[in-house]
Tab-separated table of C-alpha atoms and ligand atoms in Angstrom:
chain	number	residue	atom	x	y	z
A	26	MET	CA	154.605	195.905	169.203
A	27	ASP	CA	158.025	195.566	168.244
A	28	ASN	CA	157.435	193.330	165.566
A	29	ARG	CA	161.717	192.617	164.263
A	30	ILE	CA	162.451	189.265	163.830
A	31	ALA	CA	165.161	188.678	167.003
A	32	SER	CA	165.804	184.921	166.161
A	33	VAL	CA	165.378	181.728	162.589
A	34	GLU	CA	165.353	179.144	164.867
A	35	THR	CA	165.454	174.940	163.302
A	36	LEU	CA	163.874	172.404	164.732
A	37	LEU	CA	164.596	168.558	163.572
A	38	THR	CA	162.031	166.600	164.142
A	39	CYS	CA	161.487	162.659	164.193
A	40	PRO	CA	158.695	161.338	165.242
A	41	ASP	CA	157.395	159.091	162.851
A	42	ARG	CA	159.686	160.426	159.634
A	43	ASN	CA	161.658	163.727	159.891
A	44	TYR	CA	160.637	167.318	159.009
A	45	LEU	CA	162.318	170.392	159.623
A	46	LEU	CA	160.242	172.976	160.905
A	47	VAL	CA	162.210	176.718	160.673
A	48	LYS	CA	161.064	178.748	164.798
A	49	VAL	CA	161.201	182.617	163.097
A	50	THR	CA	160.700	184.596	167.569
A	51	THR	CA	159.811	189.001	167.424
A	52	GLU	CA	161.488	190.949	169.403
A	53	ALA	CA	158.349	191.565	171.193
A	54	GLY	CA	158.040	187.444	171.897
A	55	VAL	CA	155.064	185.935	169.451
A	56	VAL	CA	157.426	183.628	167.563
A	57	GLY	CA	155.413	181.488	163.750
A	58	TYR	CA	156.191	178.517	162.839
A	59	GLY	CA	156.455	176.509	158.815
A	60	ASP	CA	158.287	174.014	157.509
A	61	ALA	CA	161.074	172.800	155.849
A	62	THR	CA	161.023	169.558	154.850
A	63	LEU	CA	163.172	167.846	152.043
A	64	ASN	CA	162.751	163.984	152.244
A	65	GLY	CA	166.052	162.524	152.636
A	66	ARG	CA	167.800	166.501	152.347
A	67	GLU	CA	166.778	167.999	155.690
A	68	LEU	CA	170.179	167.915	156.870
A	69	ALA	CA	171.213	170.636	153.127
A	70	VAL	CA	168.124	172.916	154.203
A	71	LYS	CA	168.508	173.288	158.311
A	72	THR	CA	172.691	174.330	156.957
A	73	VAL	CA	171.532	177.250	154.836
A	74	LEU	CA	168.685	177.772	157.105
A	75	ASP	CA	171.277	178.169	160.247
A	76	GLU	CA	174.039	179.481	158.323
A	77	TYR	CA	173.039	182.259	156.302
A	78	THR	CA	168.908	182.897	155.714
A	79	ALA	CA	168.634	183.615	160.244
A	80	PRO	CA	171.765	186.149	160.154
A	81	LEU	CA	170.308	187.906	157.263
A	82	LEU	CA	167.185	187.967	158.935
A	83	ARG	CA	167.890	189.176	161.834
A	84	GLY	CA	166.486	192.852	162.365
A	85	CYS	CA	163.688	193.031	159.768
A	86	ASP	CA	160.831	193.731	159.673
A	87	SER	CA	159.019	190.296	160.464
A	88	GLY	CA	155.676	191.422	158.489
A	89	ARG	CA	157.530	192.237	155.314
A	90	ILE	CA	156.397	188.799	153.670
A	91	GLU	CA	157.057	190.071	150.417
A	92	ASP	CA	159.759	192.093	151.119
A	93	ILE	CA	161.342	189.412	152.618
A	94	TRP	CA	160.367	186.521	150.279
A	95	GLN	CA	162.141	188.634	147.366
A	96	MET	CA	165.487	189.517	149.534
A	97	LEU	CA	166.147	185.849	150.698
A	98	PHE	CA	165.361	184.659	146.210
A	99	ARG	CA	167.388	186.695	144.605
A	100	HIS	CA	169.859	188.795	147.241
A	101	THR	CA	171.120	185.293	147.152
A	102	TYR	CA	172.039	185.754	143.240
A	103	TRP	CA	171.603	182.131	142.888
A	104	ARG	CA	168.223	181.327	141.808
A	105	GLY	CA	165.759	178.837	142.733
A	106	GLY	CA	166.578	174.890	143.741
A	107	PRO	CA	165.056	172.187	145.845
A	108	VAL	CA	167.454	173.132	148.714
A	109	LEU	CA	166.841	177.021	148.131
A	110	GLN	CA	163.064	177.597	147.898
A	111	THR	CA	162.286	174.686	150.857
A	112	ALA	CA	164.755	177.045	153.324
A	113	MET	CA	162.916	180.133	151.414
A	114	ALA	CA	159.499	178.053	152.420
A	115	GLY	CA	159.357	177.427	155.971
A	116	VAL	CA	160.284	181.099	156.952
A	117	ASP	CA	157.875	182.434	154.391
A	118	MET	CA	155.246	179.843	155.930
A	119	ALA	CA	157.076	180.429	159.951
A	120	LEU	CA	156.188	184.896	158.486
A	121	TRP	CA	152.453	185.007	157.707
A	122	ASP	CA	151.766	182.137	161.245
A	123	LEU	CA	153.511	185.063	162.871
A	124	LEU	CA	151.687	187.610	160.910
A	125	GLY	CA	147.861	185.800	161.759
A	126	LYS	CA	148.939	185.715	165.798
A	127	ARG	CA	149.537	189.162	166.294
A	128	THR	CA	146.376	190.314	164.374
A	129	GLY	CA	144.162	187.516	165.938
A	130	LEU	CA	143.106	186.195	162.516
A	131	PRO	CA	143.490	182.490	160.547
A	132	VAL	CA	145.985	182.829	157.747
A	133	TYR	CA	142.844	182.482	154.876
A	134	GLN	CA	141.713	185.376	156.488
A	135	LEU	CA	145.093	187.435	155.722
A	136	LEU	CA	145.552	185.901	152.549
A	137	GLY	CA	141.335	187.562	151.020
A	138	GLY	CA	138.771	185.172	152.882
A	139	LYS	CA	137.214	182.284	151.906
A	140	SER	CA	135.939	180.629	149.100
A	141	ARG	CA	134.544	178.238	150.275
A	142	ASP	CA	133.844	177.051	153.662
A	143	ARG	CA	135.251	173.151	152.810
A	144	ILE	CA	137.862	171.717	151.361
A	145	LYS	CA	137.463	168.021	149.350
A	146	THR	CA	140.315	165.980	149.807
A	147	TYR	CA	141.530	162.611	148.716
A	148	TYR	CA	143.471	159.379	150.062
A	149	HIS	CA	145.630	156.449	148.746
A	150	VAL	CA	144.211	153.132	148.687
A	151	HIS	CA	146.799	150.893	147.913
A	152	GLY	CA	146.333	147.016	146.960
A	153	ASP	CA	149.176	144.657	146.172
A	154	THR	CA	146.373	142.890	143.926
A	155	SER	CA	142.968	144.112	142.370
A	156	GLU	CA	141.124	142.476	144.597
A	157	ALA	CA	142.976	143.357	147.993
A	158	LEU	CA	142.957	147.589	146.088
A	159	ILE	CA	138.439	147.386	145.723
A	160	ALA	CA	139.160	146.571	148.682
A	161	ARG	CA	139.909	148.775	150.330
A	162	ALA	CA	138.728	151.908	147.775
A	163	HIS	CA	135.423	150.424	149.249
A	164	GLU	CA	135.992	150.144	152.645
A	165	ALA	CA	137.520	154.264	151.655
A	166	VAL	CA	134.177	154.890	150.293
A	167	LYS	CA	132.615	153.823	152.419
A	168	ALA	CA	134.318	155.741	155.184
A	169	GLY	CA	133.009	158.579	152.923
A	170	ALA	CA	135.709	159.092	150.943
A	171	GLN	CA	134.327	161.396	147.315
A	172	VAL	CA	137.846	160.961	145.499
A	173	LEU	CA	140.666	158.121	145.537
A	174	ARG	CA	144.665	158.341	144.028
A	175	TYR	CA	144.747	154.429	143.712
A	176	SER	CA	148.178	152.001	143.423
A	177	PHE	CA	148.831	148.478	143.068
A	178	SER	CA	151.741	146.391	142.530
A	179	THR	CA	152.898	144.354	139.395
A	180	LYS	CA	153.704	141.221	139.488
A	181	ASN	CA	156.722	140.755	138.497
A	182	PRO	CA	156.747	138.469	134.798
A	183	PHE	CA	160.424	137.340	134.997
A	184	HIS	CA	160.533	135.725	137.959
A	185	PRO	CA	155.966	134.727	138.594
A	186	GLU	CA	157.768	131.492	141.392
A	187	SER	CA	159.076	134.815	143.436
A	188	GLY	CA	156.047	136.772	144.273
A	189	ARG	CA	158.337	140.199	143.812
A	190	SER	CA	156.202	142.774	142.044
A	191	TYR	CA	156.633	146.430	141.244
A	192	THR	CA	155.678	149.111	143.842
A	193	GLN	CA	154.747	152.055	143.150
A	194	PRO	CA	155.439	154.908	146.424
A	195	HIS	CA	151.944	155.030	147.935
A	196	GLN	CA	150.776	156.369	151.659
A	197	ASP	CA	147.835	154.097	152.754
A	198	ILE	CA	148.557	154.070	155.680
A	199	GLU	CA	146.433	151.184	158.077
A	200	LEU	CA	145.436	151.796	161.379
A	201	ASN	CA	143.513	149.187	163.146
A	202	GLU	CA	141.177	149.738	165.971
A	203	ARG	CA	143.332	150.915	167.849
A	204	PHE	CA	144.469	154.217	166.065
A	205	GLU	CA	147.483	152.062	166.596
A	206	VAL	CA	150.079	152.066	162.429
A	207	LYS	CA	149.452	148.685	160.785
A	208	GLY	CA	151.382	149.215	158.224
A	209	GLN	CA	154.030	151.828	156.454
A	210	ALA	CA	153.300	153.627	154.065
A	211	GLY	CA	154.953	152.258	150.708
A	212	GLY	CA	157.911	153.133	149.582
A	213	THR	CA	158.653	156.574	151.394
A	214	MET	CA	162.106	156.248	152.833
A	215	ALA	CA	164.949	153.553	153.632
A	216	ASP	CA	167.567	153.216	155.646
A	217	THR	CA	169.749	153.038	152.955
A	218	GLU	CA	170.973	155.373	150.476
A	219	THR	CA	171.508	152.286	148.849
A	220	GLN	CA	168.844	150.753	149.642
A	221	ILE	CA	167.325	149.834	145.683
A	222	ALA	CA	164.368	147.906	144.756
A	223	ARG	CA	163.221	146.861	141.128
A	224	TRP	CA	161.426	148.466	138.297
A	225	GLU	CA	159.894	148.083	134.905
A	226	THR	CA	157.382	149.692	133.570
A	227	GLU	CA	155.835	147.549	130.308
A	228	PRO	CA	154.161	145.243	133.252
A	229	TYR	CA	153.194	147.906	134.744
A	230	LEU	CA	151.260	149.353	131.830
A	231	GLU	CA	149.598	146.211	130.576
A	232	GLU	CA	148.263	145.769	133.986
A	233	LEU	CA	147.185	149.450	134.952
A	234	PRO	CA	143.768	149.551	132.179
A	235	ASP	CA	142.012	147.076	133.300
A	236	ILE	CA	143.272	147.116	137.051
A	237	THR	CA	141.563	150.432	136.053
A	238	ALA	CA	138.379	149.096	134.279
A	239	ALA	CA	138.266	147.072	137.450
A	240	LEU	CA	138.183	149.729	139.762
A	241	ARG	CA	136.069	152.185	137.676
A	242	HIS	CA	133.627	149.102	137.610
A	243	ALA	CA	133.534	149.014	141.485
A	244	VAL	CA	133.033	152.465	142.662
A	245	GLY	CA	130.778	154.002	140.126
A	246	PRO	CA	130.810	156.632	138.352
A	247	HIS	CA	130.873	159.413	140.664
A	248	ILE	CA	134.232	158.813	142.414
A	249	GLY	CA	136.845	160.882	141.303
A	250	LEU	CA	140.273	158.619	140.983
A	251	ILE	CA	143.738	159.955	140.754
A	252	HIS	CA	145.986	158.171	139.562
A	253	ASP	CA	149.839	158.846	139.780
A	254	ILE	CA	152.351	157.046	137.273
A	255	HIS	CA	155.508	159.180	139.304
A	256	SER	CA	157.103	160.140	136.207
A	257	ARG	CA	157.886	156.581	135.349
A	258	CYS	CA	156.708	155.984	131.811
A	259	THR	CA	158.542	157.351	128.819
A	260	PRO	CA	156.441	160.431	126.201
A	261	ILE	CA	154.793	157.088	124.067
A	262	GLN	CA	154.554	154.836	126.920
A	263	ALA	CA	152.692	157.945	128.209
A	264	VAL	CA	150.253	158.857	125.211
A	265	ARG	CA	149.362	154.831	125.702
A	266	ALA	CA	148.662	154.989	129.279
A	267	ALA	CA	145.839	157.793	128.919
A	268	LYS	CA	144.028	157.263	126.458
A	269	GLU	CA	143.349	153.772	127.781
A	270	LEU	CA	141.915	155.066	130.451
A	271	GLU	CA	140.073	157.974	128.968
A	272	PRO	CA	136.533	155.739	129.051
A	273	CYS	CA	137.819	155.143	132.939
A	274	HIS	CA	136.772	159.028	133.216
A	275	LEU	CA	140.460	159.370	135.597
A	276	LEU	CA	140.363	162.606	137.581
A	277	PHE	CA	143.365	163.363	136.668
A	278	LEU	CA	146.425	161.146	135.604
A	279	GLU	CA	149.462	162.878	137.537
A	280	ASP	CA	153.551	163.529	136.226
A	281	PRO	CA	152.786	161.024	133.445
A	282	ILE	CA	156.590	161.912	132.104
A	283	GLU	CA	159.570	163.293	134.232
A	284	PRO	CA	158.022	166.431	134.993
A	285	LEU	CA	160.848	168.560	133.701
A	286	ASN	CA	160.304	166.671	130.360
A	287	ARG	CA	157.445	169.848	129.775
A	288	GLU	CA	158.055	169.768	126.490
A	289	ALA	CA	156.970	166.294	126.575
A	290	LEU	CA	153.663	166.623	128.458
A	291	GLU	CA	152.211	168.644	124.143
A	292	LEU	CA	152.233	164.294	123.100
A	293	VAL	CA	150.315	163.204	126.000
A	294	ARG	CA	147.324	166.352	125.666
A	295	ALA	CA	147.169	166.530	121.883
A	296	ALA	CA	146.266	162.388	121.414
A	297	SER	CA	143.820	162.061	124.557
A	298	ALA	CA	141.448	163.900	126.980
A	299	THR	CA	142.647	162.672	130.315
A	300	PRO	CA	143.194	165.421	132.463
A	301	LEU	CA	146.714	165.864	133.031
A	302	ALA	CA	147.913	167.203	136.803
A	303	THR	CA	152.046	167.589	137.832
A	304	GLY	CA	153.910	170.486	139.762
A	305	GLU	CA	155.284	168.104	142.484
A	306	LEU	CA	159.301	168.561	141.519
A	307	PHE	CA	158.546	172.121	140.332
A	308	ASN	CA	160.570	174.779	142.943
A	309	THR	CA	159.574	178.071	140.684
A	310	MET	CA	157.161	179.771	138.476
A	311	ASP	CA	159.018	179.523	135.099
A	312	GLN	CA	159.061	175.635	135.558
A	313	LEU	CA	155.067	176.616	135.749
A	314	LEU	CA	154.516	178.935	132.836
A	315	PRO	CA	154.859	177.603	130.191
A	316	LEU	CA	152.747	174.184	131.259
A	317	LEU	CA	150.020	176.944	131.939
A	318	GLN	CA	150.254	179.191	128.926
A	319	ARG	CA	149.658	175.927	126.693
A	320	ARG	CA	147.236	174.671	128.436
A	321	LEU	CA	149.457	171.344	129.381
A	322	ILE	CA	147.752	170.792	132.305
A	323	ASP	CA	144.217	170.780	134.014
A	324	TYR	CA	145.527	170.801	137.603
A	325	ILE	CA	148.532	172.247	139.188
A	326	ARG	CA	150.869	169.845	141.579
A	327	LEU	CA	152.906	171.742	143.544
A	328	ASP	CA	154.276	171.636	146.843
A	329	ILE	CA	154.445	174.598	149.082
A	330	SER	CA	157.316	173.975	151.012
A	331	HIS	CA	159.645	173.298	148.230
A	332	PHE	CA	157.452	176.062	145.601
A	333	GLY	CA	158.657	178.938	147.650
A	334	GLY	CA	156.318	178.801	150.986
A	335	ILE	CA	152.594	180.305	151.097
A	336	THR	CA	153.900	183.898	149.164
A	337	PRO	CA	155.087	181.919	145.189
A	338	LEU	CA	152.425	179.378	146.146
A	339	ARG	CA	149.184	181.858	146.458
A	340	LYS	CA	151.333	183.871	143.043
A	341	ALA	CA	151.514	179.765	140.900
A	342	ALA	CA	147.511	179.568	141.887
A	343	TYR	CA	146.124	182.659	140.623
A	344	VAL	CA	148.154	182.343	137.189
A	345	ALA	CA	146.242	179.203	136.834
A	346	GLU	CA	143.699	180.694	137.894
A	347	ALA	CA	143.762	182.794	134.653
A	348	CYS	CA	144.681	179.847	132.720
A	349	GLY	CA	141.833	178.004	133.507
A	350	VAL	CA	143.556	175.070	135.766
A	351	LYS	CA	142.404	174.235	138.825
A	352	THR	CA	144.784	173.715	142.414
A	353	ALA	CA	145.423	169.861	143.483
A	354	PHE	CA	148.578	170.925	145.738
A	355	HIS	CA	150.885	168.006	147.132
A	356	GLY	CA	149.938	166.818	150.392
A	357	PRO	CA	151.845	163.504	151.239
A	358	GLY	CA	153.779	162.586	154.105
A	359	ASP	CA	157.414	164.187	153.472
A	360	ILE	CA	156.462	167.722	154.452
A	361	SER	CA	154.983	168.041	158.034
A	362	PRO	CA	150.767	168.699	159.609
A	363	LEU	CA	152.201	172.851	159.939
A	364	ALA	CA	153.285	172.516	155.533
A	365	HIS	CA	149.007	170.308	154.367
A	366	ALA	CA	148.152	173.426	157.151
A	367	ALA	CA	149.369	176.293	155.237
A	368	GLN	CA	147.893	175.017	151.962
A	369	PHE	CA	144.668	173.959	153.056
A	370	HIS	CA	144.769	177.491	154.249
A	371	LEU	CA	145.280	178.381	150.467
A	372	ASP	CA	142.550	176.045	149.931
A	373	LEU	CA	139.804	178.064	150.974
A	374	HIS	CA	140.561	180.886	149.489
A	375	VAL	CA	141.247	180.350	146.033
A	376	PRO	CA	139.007	180.137	143.231
A	377	ASN	CA	140.944	177.585	141.799
A	378	PHE	CA	141.004	174.786	143.784
A	379	GLY	CA	139.702	172.231	142.982
A	380	VAL	CA	141.396	169.092	145.049
A	381	GLN	CA	143.706	168.604	148.414
A	382	GLU	CA	145.278	165.430	148.673
A	383	THR	CA	145.741	164.440	152.261
A	384	LEU	CA	146.728	161.257	154.266
A	385	ARG	CA	146.429	159.225	157.567
A	386	PHE	CA	148.797	160.422	159.924
A	387	ASP	CA	151.041	158.563	161.848
A	388	PRO	CA	149.602	159.626	165.922
A	389	ARG	CA	152.553	159.499	167.297
A	390	LEU	CA	152.514	162.862	165.214
A	391	SER	CA	150.305	164.171	167.105
A	392	GLU	CA	152.263	164.417	170.527
A	393	VAL	CA	154.699	166.965	168.299
A	394	PHE	CA	151.825	169.203	166.221
A	395	GLU	CA	148.033	170.085	167.736
A	396	TRP	CA	146.555	171.356	165.338
A	397	HIS	CA	142.248	170.195	164.725
A	398	THR	CA	140.931	168.490	161.958
A	399	VAL	CA	137.384	167.285	160.512
A	400	THR	CA	136.834	165.224	157.922
A	401	GLU	CA	132.742	164.473	156.760
A	402	ASP	CA	132.263	163.165	153.117
A	403	GLY	CA	136.036	164.166	151.741
A	404	TYR	CA	135.280	167.283	152.666
A	405	LEU	CA	137.403	168.759	155.221
A	406	SER	CA	137.746	171.463	157.333
A	407	PHE	CA	139.521	172.812	160.370
A	408	GLU	CA	139.327	174.194	163.823
A	409	GLU	CA	139.436	178.388	163.814
A	410	GLN	CA	143.129	180.056	164.926
A	411	PRO	CA	145.059	182.348	164.889
A	412	GLY	CA	148.032	182.603	161.812
A	413	LEU	CA	148.097	178.447	160.693
A	414	GLY	CA	146.654	176.829	164.056
A	415	VAL	CA	148.837	173.898	164.535
A	416	ALA	CA	150.905	174.298	168.254
A	417	VAL	CA	154.105	172.876	167.733
A	418	ASP	CA	155.303	171.104	171.096
A	419	GLU	CA	159.567	172.007	171.571
A	420	ALA	CA	159.424	169.609	174.264
A	421	ALA	CA	158.057	166.931	172.470
A	422	ALA	CA	159.794	167.543	169.523
A	423	ALA	CA	163.208	168.024	171.079
A	424	ALA	CA	162.274	163.997	172.375
A	425	PHE	CA	162.276	162.837	168.494
A	426	PRO	CA	165.760	162.760	167.174
A	427	TYR	CA	166.978	163.164	163.663
A	428	ARG	CA	167.458	159.421	162.557
A	429	LYS	CA	169.195	159.969	158.454
A	430	ALA	CA	166.499	158.325	156.209
A	431	PHE	CA	165.982	158.504	151.850
A	432	ILE	CA	163.956	157.676	149.395
A	433	PRO	CA	165.209	155.042	148.026
A	434	GLY	CA	166.330	154.743	144.730
A	435	HIS	CA	165.149	152.452	142.093
A	436	ARG	CA	167.187	150.241	139.609
A	437	ASP	CA	165.300	148.076	135.573
A	438	GLU	CA	166.133	144.230	136.219
A	439	GLY	CA	169.258	145.116	133.577
A	440	GLY	CA	171.028	147.391	136.567
A	441	ALA	CA	170.257	150.306	134.805
A	442	VAL	CA	169.586	153.776	137.125
A	443	HIS	CA	165.365	154.065	136.853
A	444	ASP	CA	163.472	156.893	137.889
A	445	TRP	CA	160.971	156.742	140.988
B	41	GCO	C1	152.216	162.129	145.505
B	41	GCO	C2	153.496	162.021	145.840
B	41	GCO	C3	154.651	160.973	146.698
B	41	GCO	C4	156.226	161.160	146.606
B	41	GCO	C5	157.259	161.531	148.318
B	41	GCO	C6	158.115	162.642	147.712
B	41	GCO	O1	151.863	162.658	144.531
B	41	GCO	O2	152.606	161.700	147.348
B	41	GCO	O3	153.894	161.573	144.511
B	41	GCO	O4	153.783	160.165	146.933
B	41	GCO	O5	155.741	160.494	146.094
B	41	GCO	O6	156.319	163.087	148.045
B	41	GCO	O7	158.710	162.304	148.874
B	42	MG	MG1	152.950	162.244	142.856
């Protein structure tokens, strides 16, 4: 069989939101798919893949996955960054998928086999008020969830009459009985880059401990609770939040501060026993390593599509294992089912798996991606197939053309830029 790469192509599709897919085909006609979606900057990644990566890979042995990764990372000289790492991730996932299809084995088997039978997952629950949040959490627990990531809206204290509130990003998609989308996930796509929402951290911090305590009381002691601060605190505000949330026994507090401000995590760590997680914005190992070495976090939140694919994510998980840190890979709606599937294979394999973020996918996605997962009692399993186990319908993908969309920006009440 001629395993040399004949072509590397990109497919941009928008069934509900934009996804950039990479398709690698060998001379023998075997095909692998990967995800290279960078929310709001899809065309930048597509240009890298079409103009630079595709010509470079033509004729390479598709089985030399590690070597191709090293070449793409190091031969460009300009290493890292979200655009280049996302492009590499798409190729890397496609090569693992292709190897699985060639050998007839699922990717987790190629990685060294299972360390567990099923994957503990968490979904988002959001409420505009504490009551709405608790009602939603009860629904999720009734449906079998054992871990919840919660978010809420904070009343704007400066304009109580206006009904305006500060809302956190979330991906709590409600479906009706006919499996149609009732509400869109909050704040993840905007039509223009100038669409701005307001945010002030202090009023939110006033509400956070009470809402969390009420939620903990409502769901009882055995449901895992996760909260994502989404980089919106200064270091000392994060210390306050982590300390005040201590009695609520969170599974973890995510991105308490701007994740690239690594030194300041030490302050939060020293002040409280609330477990910490970060990493969704990291692209390379050097960003993560100091946090592991200094035991500043409990969960790595790396995202397979932005960290360069299966090859480096596996290495990061092994290093985390050596440091007693678990995985909680980033699983938002802005990476495609191919990326989610690739992470599921790693989740099954790595010994130090913790929990996996996932979401209720918009049903329109099933027109483009065919994959079979089952979630029972909050644990996910999937049908065994060679490779990643996700079939892509290219004709359906082409029928949903790209629509330019952006991550909405935030500014404070004074008009200054704020972290999203
Ligand atoms: C999460 C993330 C997402 C991001 C999104 C940005 O923890 O799931 O923070 O909600 O905001 O991936 O595109
Ligand atoms: Mg997050």
